[in-house]
Structure formats: structure tokens, C-alpha cells
mmCIF file of C-alpha atoms in Angstrom:
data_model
loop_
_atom_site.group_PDB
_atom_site.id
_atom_site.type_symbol
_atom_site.label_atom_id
_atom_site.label_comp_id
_atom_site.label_asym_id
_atom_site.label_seq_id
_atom_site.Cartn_x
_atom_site.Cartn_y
_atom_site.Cartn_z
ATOM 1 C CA UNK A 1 14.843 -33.294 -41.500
ATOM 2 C CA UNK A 2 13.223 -31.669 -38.810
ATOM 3 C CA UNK A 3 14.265 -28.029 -40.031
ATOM 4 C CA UNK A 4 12.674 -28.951 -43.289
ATOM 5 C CA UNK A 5 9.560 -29.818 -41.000
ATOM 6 C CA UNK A 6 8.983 -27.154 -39.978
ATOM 7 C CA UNK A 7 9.950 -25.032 -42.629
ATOM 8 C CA UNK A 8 6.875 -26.726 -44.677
ATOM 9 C CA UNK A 9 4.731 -25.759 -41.734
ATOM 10 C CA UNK A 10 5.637 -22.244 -41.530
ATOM 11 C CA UNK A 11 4.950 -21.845 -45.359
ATOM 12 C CA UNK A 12 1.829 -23.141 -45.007
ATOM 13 C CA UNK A 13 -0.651 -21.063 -46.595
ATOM 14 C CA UNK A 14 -3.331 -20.545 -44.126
ATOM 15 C CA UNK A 15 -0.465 -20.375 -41.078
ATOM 16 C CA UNK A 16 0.969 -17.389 -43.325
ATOM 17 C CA UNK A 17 -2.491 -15.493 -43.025
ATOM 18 C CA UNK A 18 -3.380 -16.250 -39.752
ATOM 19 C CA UNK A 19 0.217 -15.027 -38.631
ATOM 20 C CA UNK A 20 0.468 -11.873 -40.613
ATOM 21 C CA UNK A 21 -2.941 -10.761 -40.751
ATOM 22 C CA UNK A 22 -4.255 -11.671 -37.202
ATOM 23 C CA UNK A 23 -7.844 -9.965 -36.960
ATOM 24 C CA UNK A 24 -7.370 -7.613 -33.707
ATOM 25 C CA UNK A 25 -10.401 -7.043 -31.512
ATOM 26 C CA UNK A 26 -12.585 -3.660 -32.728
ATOM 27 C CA UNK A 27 -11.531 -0.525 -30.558
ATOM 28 C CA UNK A 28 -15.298 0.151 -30.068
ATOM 29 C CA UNK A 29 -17.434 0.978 -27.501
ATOM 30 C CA UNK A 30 -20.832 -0.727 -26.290
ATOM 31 C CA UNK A 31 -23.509 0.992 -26.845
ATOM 32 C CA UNK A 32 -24.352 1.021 -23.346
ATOM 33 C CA UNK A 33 -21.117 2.404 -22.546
ATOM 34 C CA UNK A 34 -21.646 6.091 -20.261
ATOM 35 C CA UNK A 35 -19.946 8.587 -21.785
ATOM 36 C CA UNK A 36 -18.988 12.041 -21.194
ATOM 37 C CA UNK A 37 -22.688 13.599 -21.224
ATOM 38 C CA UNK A 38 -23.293 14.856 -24.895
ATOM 39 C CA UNK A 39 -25.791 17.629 -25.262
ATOM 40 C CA UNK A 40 -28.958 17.263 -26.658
ATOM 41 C CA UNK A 41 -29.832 20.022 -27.834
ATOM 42 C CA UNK A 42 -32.718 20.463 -25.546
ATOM 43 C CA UNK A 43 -33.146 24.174 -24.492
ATOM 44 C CA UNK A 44 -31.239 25.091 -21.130
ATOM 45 C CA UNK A 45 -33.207 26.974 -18.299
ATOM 46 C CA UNK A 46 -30.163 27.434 -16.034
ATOM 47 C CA UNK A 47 -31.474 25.759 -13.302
ATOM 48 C CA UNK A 48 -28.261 24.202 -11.871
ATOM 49 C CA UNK A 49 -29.102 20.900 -11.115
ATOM 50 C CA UNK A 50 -26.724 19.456 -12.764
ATOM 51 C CA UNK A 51 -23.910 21.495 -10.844
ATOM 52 C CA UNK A 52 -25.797 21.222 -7.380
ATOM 53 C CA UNK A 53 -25.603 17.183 -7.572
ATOM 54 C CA UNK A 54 -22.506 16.806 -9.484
ATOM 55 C CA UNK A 55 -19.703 15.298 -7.022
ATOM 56 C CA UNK A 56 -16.586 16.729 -8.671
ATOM 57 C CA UNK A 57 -15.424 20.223 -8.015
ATOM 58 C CA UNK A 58 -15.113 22.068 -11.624
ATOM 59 C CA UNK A 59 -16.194 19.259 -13.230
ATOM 60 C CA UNK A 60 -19.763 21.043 -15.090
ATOM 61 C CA UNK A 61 -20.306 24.745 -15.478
ATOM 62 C CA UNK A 62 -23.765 26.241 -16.931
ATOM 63 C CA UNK A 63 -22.093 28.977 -19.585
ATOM 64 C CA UNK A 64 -23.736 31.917 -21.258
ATOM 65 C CA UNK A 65 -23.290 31.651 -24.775
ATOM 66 C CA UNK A 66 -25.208 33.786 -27.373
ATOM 67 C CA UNK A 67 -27.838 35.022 -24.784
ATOM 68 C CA UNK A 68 -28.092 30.741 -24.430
ATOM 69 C CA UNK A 69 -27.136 29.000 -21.257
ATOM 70 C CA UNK A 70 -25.338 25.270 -21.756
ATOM 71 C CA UNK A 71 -23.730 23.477 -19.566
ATOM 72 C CA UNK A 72 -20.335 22.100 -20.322
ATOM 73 C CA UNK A 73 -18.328 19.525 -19.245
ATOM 74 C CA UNK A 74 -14.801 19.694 -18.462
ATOM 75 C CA UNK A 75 -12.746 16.579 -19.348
ATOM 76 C CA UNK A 76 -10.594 15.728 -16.504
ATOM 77 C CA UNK A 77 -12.410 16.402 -13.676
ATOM 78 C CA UNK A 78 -15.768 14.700 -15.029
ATOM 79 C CA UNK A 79 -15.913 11.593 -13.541
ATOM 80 C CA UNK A 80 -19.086 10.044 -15.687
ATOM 81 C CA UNK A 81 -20.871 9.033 -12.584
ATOM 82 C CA UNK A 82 -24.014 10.164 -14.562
ATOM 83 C CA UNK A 83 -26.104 12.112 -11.821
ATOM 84 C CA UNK A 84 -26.430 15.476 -14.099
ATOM 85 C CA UNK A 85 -27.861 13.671 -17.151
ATOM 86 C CA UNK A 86 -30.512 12.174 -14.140
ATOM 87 C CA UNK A 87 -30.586 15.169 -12.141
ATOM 88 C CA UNK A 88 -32.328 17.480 -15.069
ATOM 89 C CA UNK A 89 -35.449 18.051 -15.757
ATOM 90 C CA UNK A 90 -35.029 19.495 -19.797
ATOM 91 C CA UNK A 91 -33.120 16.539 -20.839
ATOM 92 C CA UNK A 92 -30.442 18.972 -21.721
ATOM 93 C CA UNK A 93 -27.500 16.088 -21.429
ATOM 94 C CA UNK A 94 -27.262 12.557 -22.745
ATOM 95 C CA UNK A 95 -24.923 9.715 -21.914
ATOM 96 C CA UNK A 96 -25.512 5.991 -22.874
ATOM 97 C CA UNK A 97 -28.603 4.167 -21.955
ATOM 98 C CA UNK A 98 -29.518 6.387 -18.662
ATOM 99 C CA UNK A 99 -32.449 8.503 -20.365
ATOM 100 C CA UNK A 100 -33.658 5.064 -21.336
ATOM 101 C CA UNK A 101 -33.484 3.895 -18.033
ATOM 102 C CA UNK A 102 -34.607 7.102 -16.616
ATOM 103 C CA UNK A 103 -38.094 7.101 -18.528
ATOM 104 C CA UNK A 104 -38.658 3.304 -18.293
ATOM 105 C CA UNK A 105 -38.369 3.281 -14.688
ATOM 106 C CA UNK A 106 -39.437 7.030 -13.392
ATOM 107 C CA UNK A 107 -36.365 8.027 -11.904
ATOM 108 C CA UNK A 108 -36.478 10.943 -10.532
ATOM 109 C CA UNK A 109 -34.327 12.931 -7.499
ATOM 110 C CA UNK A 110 -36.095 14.803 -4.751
ATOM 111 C CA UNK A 111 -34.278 17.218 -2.451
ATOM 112 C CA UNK A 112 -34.835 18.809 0.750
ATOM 113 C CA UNK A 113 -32.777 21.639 2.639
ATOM 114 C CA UNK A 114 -32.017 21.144 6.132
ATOM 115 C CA UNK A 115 -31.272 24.493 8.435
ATOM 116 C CA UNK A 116 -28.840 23.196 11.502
ATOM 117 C CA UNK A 117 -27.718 25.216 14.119
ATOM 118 C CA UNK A 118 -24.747 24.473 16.185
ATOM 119 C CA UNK A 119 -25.837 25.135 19.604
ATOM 120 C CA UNK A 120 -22.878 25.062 21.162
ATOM 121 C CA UNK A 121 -21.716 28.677 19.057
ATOM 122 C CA UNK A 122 -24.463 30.301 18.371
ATOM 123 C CA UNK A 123 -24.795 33.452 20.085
ATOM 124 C CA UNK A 124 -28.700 34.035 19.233
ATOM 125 C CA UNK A 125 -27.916 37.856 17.563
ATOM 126 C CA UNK A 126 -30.759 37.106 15.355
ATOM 127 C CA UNK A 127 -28.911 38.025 12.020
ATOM 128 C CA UNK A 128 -30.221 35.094 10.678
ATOM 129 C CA UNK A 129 -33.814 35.194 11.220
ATOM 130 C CA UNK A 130 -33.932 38.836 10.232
ATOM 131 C CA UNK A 131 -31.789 38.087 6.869
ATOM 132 C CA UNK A 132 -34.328 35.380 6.192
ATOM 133 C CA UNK A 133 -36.735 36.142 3.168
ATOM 134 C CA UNK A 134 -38.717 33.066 4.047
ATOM 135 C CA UNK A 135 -39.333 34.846 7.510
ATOM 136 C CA UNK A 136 -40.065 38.133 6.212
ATOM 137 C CA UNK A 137 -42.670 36.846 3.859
ATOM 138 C CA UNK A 138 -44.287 35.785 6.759
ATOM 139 C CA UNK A 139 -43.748 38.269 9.161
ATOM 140 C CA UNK A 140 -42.362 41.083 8.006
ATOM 141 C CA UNK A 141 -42.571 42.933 11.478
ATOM 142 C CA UNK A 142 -40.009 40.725 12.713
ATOM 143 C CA UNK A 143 -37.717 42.637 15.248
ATOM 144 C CA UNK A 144 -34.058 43.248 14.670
ATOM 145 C CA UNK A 145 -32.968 40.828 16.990
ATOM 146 C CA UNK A 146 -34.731 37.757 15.531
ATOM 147 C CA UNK A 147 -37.608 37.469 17.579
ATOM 148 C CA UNK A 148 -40.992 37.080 16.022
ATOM 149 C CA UNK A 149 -44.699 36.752 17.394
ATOM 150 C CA UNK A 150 -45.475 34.402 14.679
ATOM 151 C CA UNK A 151 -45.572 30.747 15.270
ATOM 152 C CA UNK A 152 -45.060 30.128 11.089
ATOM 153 C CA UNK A 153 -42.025 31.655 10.323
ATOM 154 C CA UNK A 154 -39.043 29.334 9.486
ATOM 155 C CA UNK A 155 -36.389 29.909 12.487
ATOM 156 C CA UNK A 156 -36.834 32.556 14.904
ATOM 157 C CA UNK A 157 -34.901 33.421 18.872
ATOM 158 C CA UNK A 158 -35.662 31.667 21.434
ATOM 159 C CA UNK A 159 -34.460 32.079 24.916
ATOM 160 C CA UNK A 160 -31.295 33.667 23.536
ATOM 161 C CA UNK A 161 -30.605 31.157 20.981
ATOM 162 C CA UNK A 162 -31.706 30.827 17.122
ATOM 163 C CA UNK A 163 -34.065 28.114 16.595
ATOM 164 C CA UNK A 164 -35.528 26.274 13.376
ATOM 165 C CA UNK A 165 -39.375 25.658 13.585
ATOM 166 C CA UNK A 166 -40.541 25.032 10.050
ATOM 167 C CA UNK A 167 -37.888 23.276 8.471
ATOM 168 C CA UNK A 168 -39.270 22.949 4.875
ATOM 169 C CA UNK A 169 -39.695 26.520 4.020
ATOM 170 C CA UNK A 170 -36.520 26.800 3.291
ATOM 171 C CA UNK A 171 -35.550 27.455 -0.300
ATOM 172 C CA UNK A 172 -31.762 27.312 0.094
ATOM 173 C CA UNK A 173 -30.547 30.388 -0.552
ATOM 174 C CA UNK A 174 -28.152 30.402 2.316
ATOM 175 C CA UNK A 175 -28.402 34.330 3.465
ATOM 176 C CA UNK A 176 -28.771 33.228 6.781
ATOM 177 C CA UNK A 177 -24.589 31.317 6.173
ATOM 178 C CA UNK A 178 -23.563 34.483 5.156
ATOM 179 C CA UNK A 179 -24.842 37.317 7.533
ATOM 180 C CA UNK A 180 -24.083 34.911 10.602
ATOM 181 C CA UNK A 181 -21.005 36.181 12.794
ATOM 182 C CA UNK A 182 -19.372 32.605 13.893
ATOM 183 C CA UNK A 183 -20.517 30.461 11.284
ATOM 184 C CA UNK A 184 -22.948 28.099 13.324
ATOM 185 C CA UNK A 185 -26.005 27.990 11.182
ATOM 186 C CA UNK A 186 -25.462 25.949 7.742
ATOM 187 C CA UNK A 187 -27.961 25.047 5.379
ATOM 188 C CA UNK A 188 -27.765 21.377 4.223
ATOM 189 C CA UNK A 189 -29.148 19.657 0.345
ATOM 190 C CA UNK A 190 -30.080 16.228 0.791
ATOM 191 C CA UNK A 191 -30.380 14.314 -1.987
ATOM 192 C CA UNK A 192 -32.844 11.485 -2.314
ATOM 193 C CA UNK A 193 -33.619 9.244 -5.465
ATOM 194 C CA UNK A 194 -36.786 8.152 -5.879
ATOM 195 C CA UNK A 195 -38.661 5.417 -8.248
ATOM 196 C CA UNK A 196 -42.459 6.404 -9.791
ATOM 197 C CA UNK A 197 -43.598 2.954 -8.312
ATOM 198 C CA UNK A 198 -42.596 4.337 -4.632
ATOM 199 C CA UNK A 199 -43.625 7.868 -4.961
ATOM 200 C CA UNK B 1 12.659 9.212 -46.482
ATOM 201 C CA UNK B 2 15.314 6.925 -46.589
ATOM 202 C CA UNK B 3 15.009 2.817 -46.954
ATOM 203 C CA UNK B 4 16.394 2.468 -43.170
ATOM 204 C CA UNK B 5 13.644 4.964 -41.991
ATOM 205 C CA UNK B 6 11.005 3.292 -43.036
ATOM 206 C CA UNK B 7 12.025 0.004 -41.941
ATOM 207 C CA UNK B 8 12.289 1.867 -38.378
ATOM 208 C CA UNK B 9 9.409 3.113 -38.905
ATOM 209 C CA UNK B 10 7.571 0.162 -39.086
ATOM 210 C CA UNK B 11 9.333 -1.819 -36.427
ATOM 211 C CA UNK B 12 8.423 1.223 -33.964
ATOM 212 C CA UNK B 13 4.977 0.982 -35.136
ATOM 213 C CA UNK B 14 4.741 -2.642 -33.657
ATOM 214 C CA UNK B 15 6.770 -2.573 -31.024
ATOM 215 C CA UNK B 16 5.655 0.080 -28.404
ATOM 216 C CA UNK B 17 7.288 -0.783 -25.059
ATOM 217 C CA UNK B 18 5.353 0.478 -22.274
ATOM 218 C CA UNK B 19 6.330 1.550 -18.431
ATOM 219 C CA UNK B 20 3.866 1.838 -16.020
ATOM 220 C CA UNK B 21 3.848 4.777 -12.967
ATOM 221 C CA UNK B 22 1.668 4.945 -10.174
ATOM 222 C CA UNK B 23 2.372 8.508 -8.866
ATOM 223 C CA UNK B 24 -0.325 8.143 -6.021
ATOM 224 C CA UNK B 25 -3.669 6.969 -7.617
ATOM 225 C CA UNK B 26 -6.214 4.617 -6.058
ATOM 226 C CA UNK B 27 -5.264 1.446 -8.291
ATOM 227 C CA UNK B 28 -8.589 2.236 -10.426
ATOM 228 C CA UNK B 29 -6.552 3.178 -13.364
ATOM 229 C CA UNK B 30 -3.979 0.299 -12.739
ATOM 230 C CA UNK B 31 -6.381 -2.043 -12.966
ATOM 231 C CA UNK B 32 -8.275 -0.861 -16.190
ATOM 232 C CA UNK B 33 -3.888 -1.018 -17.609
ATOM 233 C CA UNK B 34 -4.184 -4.338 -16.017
ATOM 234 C CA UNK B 35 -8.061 -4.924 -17.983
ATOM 235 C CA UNK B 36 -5.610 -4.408 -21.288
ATOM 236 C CA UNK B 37 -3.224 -6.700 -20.487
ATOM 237 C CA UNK B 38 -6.177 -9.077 -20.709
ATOM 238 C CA UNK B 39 -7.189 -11.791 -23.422
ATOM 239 C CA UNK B 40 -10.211 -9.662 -24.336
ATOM 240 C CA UNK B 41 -8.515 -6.585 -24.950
ATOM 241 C CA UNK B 42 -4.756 -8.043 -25.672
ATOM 242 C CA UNK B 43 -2.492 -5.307 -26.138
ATOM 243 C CA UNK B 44 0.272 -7.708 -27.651
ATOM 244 C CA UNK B 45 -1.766 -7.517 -30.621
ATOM 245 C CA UNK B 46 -1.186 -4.286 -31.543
ATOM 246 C CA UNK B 47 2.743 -4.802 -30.723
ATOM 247 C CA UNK B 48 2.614 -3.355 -27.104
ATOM 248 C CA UNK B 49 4.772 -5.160 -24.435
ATOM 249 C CA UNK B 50 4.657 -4.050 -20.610
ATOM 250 C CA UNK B 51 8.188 -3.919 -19.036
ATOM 251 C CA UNK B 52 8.491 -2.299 -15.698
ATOM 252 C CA UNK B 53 11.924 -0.563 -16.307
ATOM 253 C CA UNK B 54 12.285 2.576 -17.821
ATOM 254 C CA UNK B 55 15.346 2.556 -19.327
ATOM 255 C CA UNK B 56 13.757 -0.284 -22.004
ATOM 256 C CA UNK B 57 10.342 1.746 -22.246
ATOM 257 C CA UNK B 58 9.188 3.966 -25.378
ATOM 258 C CA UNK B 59 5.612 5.558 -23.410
ATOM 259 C CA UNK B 60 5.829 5.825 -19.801
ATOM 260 C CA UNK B 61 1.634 5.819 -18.213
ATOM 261 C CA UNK B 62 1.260 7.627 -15.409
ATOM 262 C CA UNK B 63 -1.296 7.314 -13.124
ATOM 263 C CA UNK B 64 -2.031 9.373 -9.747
ATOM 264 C CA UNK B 65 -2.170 12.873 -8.806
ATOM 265 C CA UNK B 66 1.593 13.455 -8.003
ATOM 266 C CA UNK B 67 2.124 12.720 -3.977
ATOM 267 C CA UNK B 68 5.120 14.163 -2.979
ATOM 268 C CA UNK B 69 7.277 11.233 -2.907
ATOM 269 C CA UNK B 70 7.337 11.552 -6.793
ATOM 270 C CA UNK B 71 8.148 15.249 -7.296
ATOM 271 C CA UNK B 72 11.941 14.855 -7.553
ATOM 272 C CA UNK B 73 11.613 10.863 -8.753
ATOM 273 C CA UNK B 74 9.564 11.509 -11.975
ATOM 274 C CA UNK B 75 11.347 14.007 -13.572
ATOM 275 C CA UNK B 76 14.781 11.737 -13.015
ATOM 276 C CA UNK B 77 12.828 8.374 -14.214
ATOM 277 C CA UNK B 78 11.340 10.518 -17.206
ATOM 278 C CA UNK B 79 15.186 11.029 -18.284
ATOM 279 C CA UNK B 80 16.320 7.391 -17.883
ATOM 280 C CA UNK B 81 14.113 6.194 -20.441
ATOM 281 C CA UNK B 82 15.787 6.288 -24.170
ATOM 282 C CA UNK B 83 14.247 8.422 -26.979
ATOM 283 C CA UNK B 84 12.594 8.934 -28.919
ATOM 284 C CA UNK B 85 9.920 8.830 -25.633
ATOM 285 C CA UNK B 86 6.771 9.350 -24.951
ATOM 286 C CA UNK B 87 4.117 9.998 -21.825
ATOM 287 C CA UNK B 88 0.281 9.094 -21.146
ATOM 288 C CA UNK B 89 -1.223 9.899 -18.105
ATOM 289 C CA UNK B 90 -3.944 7.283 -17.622
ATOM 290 C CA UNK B 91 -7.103 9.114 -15.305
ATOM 291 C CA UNK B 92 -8.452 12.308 -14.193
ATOM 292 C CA UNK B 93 -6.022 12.017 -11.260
ATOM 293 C CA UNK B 94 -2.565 13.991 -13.432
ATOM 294 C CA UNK B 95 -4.497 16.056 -14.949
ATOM 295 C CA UNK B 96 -6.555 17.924 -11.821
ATOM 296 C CA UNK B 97 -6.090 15.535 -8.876
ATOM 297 C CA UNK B 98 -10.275 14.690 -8.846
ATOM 298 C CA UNK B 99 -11.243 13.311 -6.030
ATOM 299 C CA UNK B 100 -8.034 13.470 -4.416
ATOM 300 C CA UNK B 101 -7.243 17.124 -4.714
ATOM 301 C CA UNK B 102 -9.442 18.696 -1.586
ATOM 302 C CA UNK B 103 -8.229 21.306 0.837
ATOM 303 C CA UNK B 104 -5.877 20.151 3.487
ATOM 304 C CA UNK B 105 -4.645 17.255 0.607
ATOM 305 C CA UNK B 106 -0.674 17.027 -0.091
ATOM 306 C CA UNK B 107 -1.199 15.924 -4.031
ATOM 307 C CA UNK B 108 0.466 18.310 -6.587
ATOM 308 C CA UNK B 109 -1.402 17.865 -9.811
ATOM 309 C CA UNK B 110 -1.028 18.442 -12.903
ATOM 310 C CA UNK B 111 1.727 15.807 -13.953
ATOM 311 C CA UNK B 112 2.214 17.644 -16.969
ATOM 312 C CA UNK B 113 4.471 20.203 -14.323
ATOM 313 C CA UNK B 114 7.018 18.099 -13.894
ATOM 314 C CA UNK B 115 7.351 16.010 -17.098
ATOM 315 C CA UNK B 116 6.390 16.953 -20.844
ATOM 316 C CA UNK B 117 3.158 14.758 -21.104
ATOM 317 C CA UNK B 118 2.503 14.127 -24.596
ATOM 318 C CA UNK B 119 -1.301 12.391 -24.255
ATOM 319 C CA UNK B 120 -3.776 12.515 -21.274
ATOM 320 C CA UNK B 121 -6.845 9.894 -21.193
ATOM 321 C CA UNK B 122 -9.174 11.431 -19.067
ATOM 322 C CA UNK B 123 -11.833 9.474 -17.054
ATOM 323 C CA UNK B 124 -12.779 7.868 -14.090
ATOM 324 C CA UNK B 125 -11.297 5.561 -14.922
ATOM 325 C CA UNK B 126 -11.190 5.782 -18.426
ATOM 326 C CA UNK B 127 -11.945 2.472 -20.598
ATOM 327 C CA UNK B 128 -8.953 0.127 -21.884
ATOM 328 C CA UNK B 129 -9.974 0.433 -25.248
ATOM 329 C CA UNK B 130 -9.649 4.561 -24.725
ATOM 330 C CA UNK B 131 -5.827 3.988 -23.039
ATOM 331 C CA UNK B 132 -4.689 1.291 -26.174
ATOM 332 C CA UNK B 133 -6.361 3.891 -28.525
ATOM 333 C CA UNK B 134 -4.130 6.846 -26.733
ATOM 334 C CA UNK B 135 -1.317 4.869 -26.482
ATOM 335 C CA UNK B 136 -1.032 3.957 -30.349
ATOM 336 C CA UNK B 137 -2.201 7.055 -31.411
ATOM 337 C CA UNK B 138 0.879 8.917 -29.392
ATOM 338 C CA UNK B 139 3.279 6.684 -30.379
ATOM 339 C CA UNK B 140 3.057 6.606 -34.191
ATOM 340 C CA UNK B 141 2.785 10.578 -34.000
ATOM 341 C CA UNK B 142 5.617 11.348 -31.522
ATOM 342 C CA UNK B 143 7.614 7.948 -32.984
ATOM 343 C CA UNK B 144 7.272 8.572 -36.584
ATOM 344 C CA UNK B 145 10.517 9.334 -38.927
ATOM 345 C CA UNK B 146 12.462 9.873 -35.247
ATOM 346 C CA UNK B 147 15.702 10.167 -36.799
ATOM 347 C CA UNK B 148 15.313 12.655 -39.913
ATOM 348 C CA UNK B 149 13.014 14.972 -37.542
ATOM 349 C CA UNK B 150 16.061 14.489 -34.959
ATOM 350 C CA UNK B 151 18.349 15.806 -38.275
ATOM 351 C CA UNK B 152 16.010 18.346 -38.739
ATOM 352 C CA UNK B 153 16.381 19.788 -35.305
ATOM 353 C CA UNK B 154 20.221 19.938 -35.293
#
């Protein structure tokens, strides 16, 4: 009796459908969802700041393609954190809702390069200072050992040892990392994101 | 193709049994597998069932960046489990190491080294609708008229 029970309910009609054709969830994403960045088909300039503030290593490269420079992504070491669709200033990338957000709220990042010198190693052979173009802009009479009359110039020797006097001259292009001896000057990015409101 | 093929065919197509490895990831990827297991994304629906034992899995997902614990342990789990067999790495993590693989770091990415890896989902870590989508779409390939392609080998 009770086989027959539940026979009837297992040939019930609407049991049938529900059983065999069981609507499955839709394998979609939100629209909201961040995404590998997509280009946009926004013109290039090859400025890099995508690949300065990405966090991955090998994760964006700006390529030469067609006398046109793109950037492209590789899949794998992309971690969609976002920061190069932020970071540039053509709009070249796209990746959910964060141009929205960018232009509703004025977004923006503003960086800064800091020149540190380790005291403790450098030797004050003025390789630096000379290398410098931001110094030799300034004064280009500086001597071959680094020391310079001027008061302006970015880093000059002191007393034997290199020192930094007008930090935010520097442009970053890190010829005073590579001319030094013992590797105790580096030049340091840092990052800041800012909103319009608290410009 | 023959009657029983198709029949197999079908039943594979429902019943993917699934084997998870965690090869040394950060338990990001684990829990997005663990997001799939959920009622919002269900895998069961689409005829997916997680058993931790290899010799009863179809697709073994591997997550991490390879420490070296696993370099000799993979390759013997890979040949436990029965074919026909498939793998998905789940992350960035087997395919390049991300954050993991810095100077001075013991990791030995890529998985695909050590095991024949038959999908990789990248991300970080990647959405549970990406890894069911992988996972399916693997399976029915690599799955698909097992036997007569086995035949066809011989």
C-alpha cells in the first residue's frame, strides 16, 4: 500500500518537472563585478602608470604594437585589484563600475618621490649629486665631487656625506641608484589617493 | 557511437566527482571552492559532488603555488585517481606563484610541471561561478566518448 503511495507521488506531474528540469542558478556575472581591465579604446600615451602602481610583478606590460602603445594584461598574475584602471589618466582600461566611481567621486592618485640616504654607508663620493640632472639644471658648475655653491639644488656633499635638501625636485629617474658605488641612496614612489572634496 | 557510450556519456555529464588540493595557497581560493559548495551557487545542481579522496575523483582542483612538500606527492596523487581524469588549478597561485613567488621564496610554480593540467582559472581569487564554469566545461571536453577515443588510441 505504501509502495503504491508513493509510487502515485513520484508520478505526479508537477513532481516529474520540478525533478527533471530543476531551473539551475544563471552562471552570470553582476554587473558590478571587476574584471580583468578591458581596453577602451582610448589612445595610449605610454605613460606607465598603470605598471608603476600595479602590485603584481609581470602582471601589465605597455606593448608597441603598430607604432601604438597598449597595455596588456597578463592572466595569471593580474590580480584585479583595480589600481591601473584608477591610476590613468587617458581612461585607456575599464573594469566594472570603477570609472563610474572614479568620476562621481574625483578619485584621483598623487605621488611623490622620496631621495633617502643611508648614512651609515654612504661614503659622500658625490656620484650622485653630479649624475643628478635635477642638480645640473640648477647648477651646472657643480664640482666632480658633489659639492655645489648653490643652496637650490636637490642633494649636494656635505661634510663628507651626500645630503638631500630639496626633496621635491626629484623626478624619479633614479640615476643617482645606479651610478652610486654601495647602494645607499634609493629613490622611493609614494603613493597617495586622494578625493576632489579633500584636494 | 554506440548505445552504451552515450548512456556513459550522459551519466559522466552529471556526475563530475571532484578532489580538492591545497598545494600551498592562502585559503583564498579554498574558500571561493567552499562559496560553491554553497546554497547560492550549489554545485550539486549541475551533478558535481566533493569527495576528498582521489582514487573516487574525476577533476582534481588545485590550489597553491607548489611548496615543496608537494613536489613528489602530486605527481603520485595525480596517478591514484581513475581515468578518464582531469585537473583545474583554481588561482593565480599554479600558474605563476603571484604574490607568493618573490626572491628568497621556496614555491615552485607552475603546477602544470609536475602534473598535465587540463584547465587553469586564473584570478585573485577567481569567482565561483568562473571555477563551476571551468570545471564543467573541462569535464564534458576531456570526459566525452572516453572509451571509443581510448579505442582510438590503441
Amino acid at each position: 500500500m505504501s509502495v503504491l503511495s508513493y509510487l502515485k507521488e513520484f508520478l505526479r506531474p508537477s513532481w516529474l518537472k520540478s525533478f527533471f528540469f530543476a531551473k539551475t542558478a544563471p552562471l552570470e556575472n553582476p554587473p558590478y563585478f571587476r574584471d580583468f581591465p578591458q581596453i577602451t579604446g582610448n589612445e595610449c600615451t605610454n605613460c606607465l602608470s598603470c605598471k608603476m602602481i600595479c602590485p603584481c610583478q609581470g602582471a601589465i606590460d605597455v606593448i608597441q604594437e603598430n607604432g601604438k602603445w597598449m597595455p596588456y594584461i597578463t592572466y595569471g598574475h593580474c590580480v584585479r585589484c583595480g589600481y591601473c584602471v584608477e591610476a590613468c589618466p587617458e581612461e585607456v582600461l575599464t573594469s566594472g563600475d570603477i570609472l563610474d566611481k572614479k568620476r562621481l567621486e574625483g578619485l584621483e592618485f598623487i605621488h611623490e618621490y622620496k631621495v633617502i640616504v643611508d648614512e651609515e654607508a654612504c661614503m659622500g663620493c658625490g656620484n650622485c649629486s653630479t649624475a643628478c640632472p635635477a642638480n645640473r639644471e640648477i647648477d651646472p658648475h657643480i664640482g666632480a665631487g658633489g659639492t655645489a655653491m648653490s643652496d637650490d639644488v636637490l642633494m649636494r656633499v656635505e661634510r663628507g656625506k651626500n645630503r638631500v635638501l630639496h626633496n621635491d625636485l626629484c623626478k624619479g629617474c633614479k640615476v643617482c641608484m645606479d651610478t652610486c658605488p654601495n647602494k645607499s641612496i634609493h629613490v622611493v614612489r609614494t603613493v597617495q589617493a586622494v578625493q576632489e572634496a579633500y584636494k | 557511437m554506440s548505445l552504451l557510450q552515450s548512456i556513459k556519456n550522459g551519466v559522466r555529464k552529471r556526475s563530475i566527482h571532484v578532489c580538492y588540493v591545497n598545494t600551498g595557497s592562502c585559503n583564498g581560493c579554498d574558500i571561493e571552492i567552499l562559496a560553491c559548495l554553497s546554497p547560492r551557487y550549489d554545485i550539486e545542481q549541475y551533478g558535481i559532488y566533493v569527495h576528498n579522496n582521489p582514487r573516487e575523483a574525476d577533476v582534481i582542483l588545485v590550489t597553491g603555488g607548489m611548496s615543496p612538500q608537494w613536489i613528489d606527492k602530486l605527481p603520485d596523487l595525480f596517478d591514484r585517481v581513475p581515468e578518464p581524469k582531469a585537473v583545474v588549478t583554481i588561482g593565480n597561485c599554479p600558474i605563476s606563484g603571484c604574490v607568493f613567488n618573490r626572491p628568497g621564496c621556496v614555491i615552485d610554480p607552475p603546477v602544470s610541471k609536475y602534473i598535465p593540467v587540463t584547465a587553469a582559472v586564473p584570478g585573485c581569487p577567481p569567482r565561483p561561478t568562473e571555477i563551476i564554469n571551468a570545471i564543467l566545461s573541462a569535464a564534458d571536453e576531456l570526459f566525452k566518448n572516453h572509451e571509443e577515443k581510448k579505442e582510438a588510441k590503441k
